[in-house]
Short mmCIF file of C-alpha atoms in Angstrom, two decimals:
data_model
loop_
_atom_site.label_atom_id
_atom_site.label_comp_id
_atom_site.label_asym_id
_atom_site.label_seq_id
_atom_site.Cartn_x
_atom_site.Cartn_y
_atom_site.Cartn_z
CA MET V 1 63.13 -34.45 9.05
CA SER V 2 62.86 -30.72 8.64
CA LYS V 3 60.85 -31.20 5.45
CA VAL V 4 58.23 -33.20 7.33
CA LEU V 5 58.02 -30.53 10.02
CA VAL V 6 57.45 -27.80 7.43
CA ARG V 7 54.62 -29.76 5.85
CA ARG V 8 52.98 -30.33 9.22
CA VAL V 9 53.28 -26.66 10.11
CA ILE V 10 51.73 -25.68 6.78
CA LEU V 11 48.93 -28.20 7.24
CA VAL V 12 48.30 -26.99 10.80
CA VAL V 13 48.25 -23.36 9.64
CA LEU V 14 45.88 -24.26 6.81
CA ALA V 15 43.66 -26.22 9.19
CA ILE V 16 43.59 -23.36 11.71
CA GLY V 17 42.86 -20.88 8.90
CA ALA V 18 40.04 -23.04 7.56
CA ALA V 19 38.63 -23.47 11.06
CA MET V 20 38.74 -19.71 11.67
CA LEU V 21 37.09 -19.06 8.32
CA ALA V 22 34.39 -21.60 9.10
CA LEU V 23 33.93 -20.10 12.56
CA GLY V 24 33.65 -16.64 11.03
CA VAL V 25 30.99 -17.85 8.61
CA VAL V 26 29.08 -19.56 11.42
CA VAL V 27 29.30 -16.43 13.56
CA ARG V 28 28.11 -14.30 10.66
CA PHE V 29 25.16 -16.60 10.00
CA ALA V 30 24.34 -16.81 13.69
CA GLY V 31 24.41 -13.01 13.90
CA ALA V 32 22.17 -12.65 10.88
CA SER V 33 18.47 -12.77 11.47
CA ALA V 34 15.39 -12.78 9.33
CA ALA V 35 14.24 -9.42 8.06
CA PRO V 36 11.93 -7.79 10.57
CA ALA V 37 8.25 -8.05 9.82
CA PRO V 38 6.93 -4.86 8.25
CA THR V 39 5.35 -2.56 10.75
CA GLY V 40 2.55 -0.17 10.12
CA PRO V 41 -0.74 -0.48 8.31
CA THR V 42 -1.35 -2.82 5.40
CA VAL V 43 -3.87 -2.27 2.63
CA THR V 44 -6.90 -4.51 3.07
CA TYR V 45 -8.88 -3.27 0.08
CA THR V 46 -9.35 -0.31 -2.27
CA LEU V 47 -12.54 1.66 -2.81
CA GLN V 48 -12.54 2.80 -6.41
CA GLY V 49 -14.73 4.34 -9.04
CA ARG V 50 -14.95 6.85 -11.87
CA VAL V 51 -16.08 10.43 -12.23
CA TYR V 52 -17.75 11.54 -15.45
CA GLN V 53 -18.95 14.74 -17.02
CA GLY V 54 -22.46 14.04 -18.25
CA ASP V 55 -25.65 12.36 -17.10
CA THR V 56 -25.71 10.30 -13.90
CA ALA V 57 -25.13 6.57 -14.49
CA THR V 58 -24.11 7.19 -18.10
CA GLU V 59 -20.68 5.89 -19.04
CA PRO V 60 -18.43 6.74 -21.99
CA PRO V 61 -18.73 7.24 -24.85
CA ILE V 62 -21.90 9.17 -23.91
CA SER V 63 -20.19 10.79 -20.89
CA GLU V 64 -16.63 12.14 -20.68
CA PRO V 65 -14.17 11.11 -17.93
CA LEU V 66 -13.23 14.00 -15.66
CA GLU V 67 -9.59 14.29 -14.55
CA GLY V 68 -8.33 16.01 -11.38
CA VAL V 69 -11.45 15.64 -9.22
CA VAL V 70 -10.52 15.35 -5.53
CA MET V 71 -12.07 12.31 -3.85
CA SER V 72 -11.80 12.08 -0.04
CA LEU V 73 -12.32 9.13 2.28
CA TYR V 74 -13.89 9.57 5.72
CA CYS V 75 -14.35 7.12 8.58
CA SER V 76 -17.49 7.15 10.73
CA ASN V 77 -19.11 4.92 13.31
CA ASN V 78 -22.45 6.71 13.05
CA HIS V 79 -24.83 6.37 10.10
CA GLY V 80 -25.38 9.68 8.36
CA GLU V 81 -22.28 11.39 9.79
CA GLN V 82 -19.39 12.18 7.45
CA GLY V 83 -16.80 11.17 10.04
CA VAL V 84 -13.08 11.76 10.34
CA PHE V 85 -10.97 12.51 7.27
CA LEU V 86 -8.60 9.64 6.36
CA ARG V 87 -7.07 10.46 2.98
CA SER V 88 -7.78 11.80 -0.49
CA THR V 89 -6.76 11.27 -4.10
CA SER V 90 -7.53 12.76 -7.50
CA THR V 91 -9.05 11.15 -10.56
CA ASP V 92 -6.77 10.27 -13.47
CA ALA V 93 -7.27 11.05 -17.18
CA GLN V 94 -9.84 8.24 -17.43
CA GLY V 95 -11.76 9.56 -14.42
CA TRP V 96 -10.61 6.66 -12.18
CA TYR V 97 -9.78 7.03 -8.50
CA GLY V 98 -8.78 4.54 -5.82
CA LEU V 99 -8.84 5.09 -2.06
CA GLU V 100 -6.92 2.50 -0.06
CA VAL V 101 -8.40 1.20 3.18
CA TYR V 102 -5.88 -0.07 5.74
CA ASP V 103 -6.26 -2.62 8.49
CA THR V 104 -5.89 0.26 10.97
CA ASP V 105 -8.95 2.07 9.54
CA VAL V 106 -11.55 0.71 11.93
CA CYS V 107 -14.91 2.17 10.95
CA GLU V 108 -18.47 1.10 10.68
CA PHE V 109 -19.03 3.38 7.67
CA PHE V 110 -16.65 4.64 4.98
CA ASN V 111 -17.82 7.79 3.21
CA ILE V 112 -16.41 9.02 -0.10
CA VAL V 113 -16.87 12.73 -0.71
CA GLU V 114 -16.27 14.41 -4.06
CA THR V 115 -15.01 18.00 -4.15
CA ASP V 116 -16.52 19.63 -7.23
CA PRO V 117 -13.95 21.29 -9.51
CA ASP V 118 -14.52 24.95 -10.40
CA GLY V 119 -17.34 25.27 -12.92
CA TYR V 120 -18.82 21.83 -12.12
CA PHE V 121 -21.48 20.54 -9.76
CA SER V 122 -22.43 17.01 -8.76
CA ALA V 123 -25.63 15.77 -10.35
CA GLY V 124 -25.70 12.38 -8.63
CA ALA V 125 -23.86 9.17 -7.92
CA THR V 126 -24.30 5.45 -8.35
CA THR V 127 -22.77 2.44 -6.62
CA VAL V 128 -22.33 -1.22 -7.44
CA ASP V 129 -22.42 -2.38 -3.82
CA GLY V 130 -23.16 0.25 -1.20
CA ASN V 131 -25.43 3.19 -0.53
CA VAL V 132 -25.49 6.61 -2.15
CA ILE V 133 -26.28 9.41 0.29
CA ASP V 134 -26.85 12.86 -1.21
#
């Protein structure tokens, strides 16, 4: 009879251990929650373009890309006013720049301003979809 008792004790201990393990897993899963939604601004679109050394509206190979030109983005609610500075970037080796616009940038007008590098001056600008204001 003692052999039967030992088996029952072992089975009860195993059952209790399995139940505790299962309870621990359930508690862990219940305590876990989905990752919090990201907070802060999200990019809604990017204003991008190129800066060249050469004639206005002339692309390579006739014009040369210009690297290191600072391009700044401003936010304005009044036509003709530069507005409030948002952010800036520099052109890469191919003359490309990209200025991200976030969902928190609430403006009626976005203005991109080029800072001429030493020894250079702006001769003009073009746009695919927008207005150029000198």
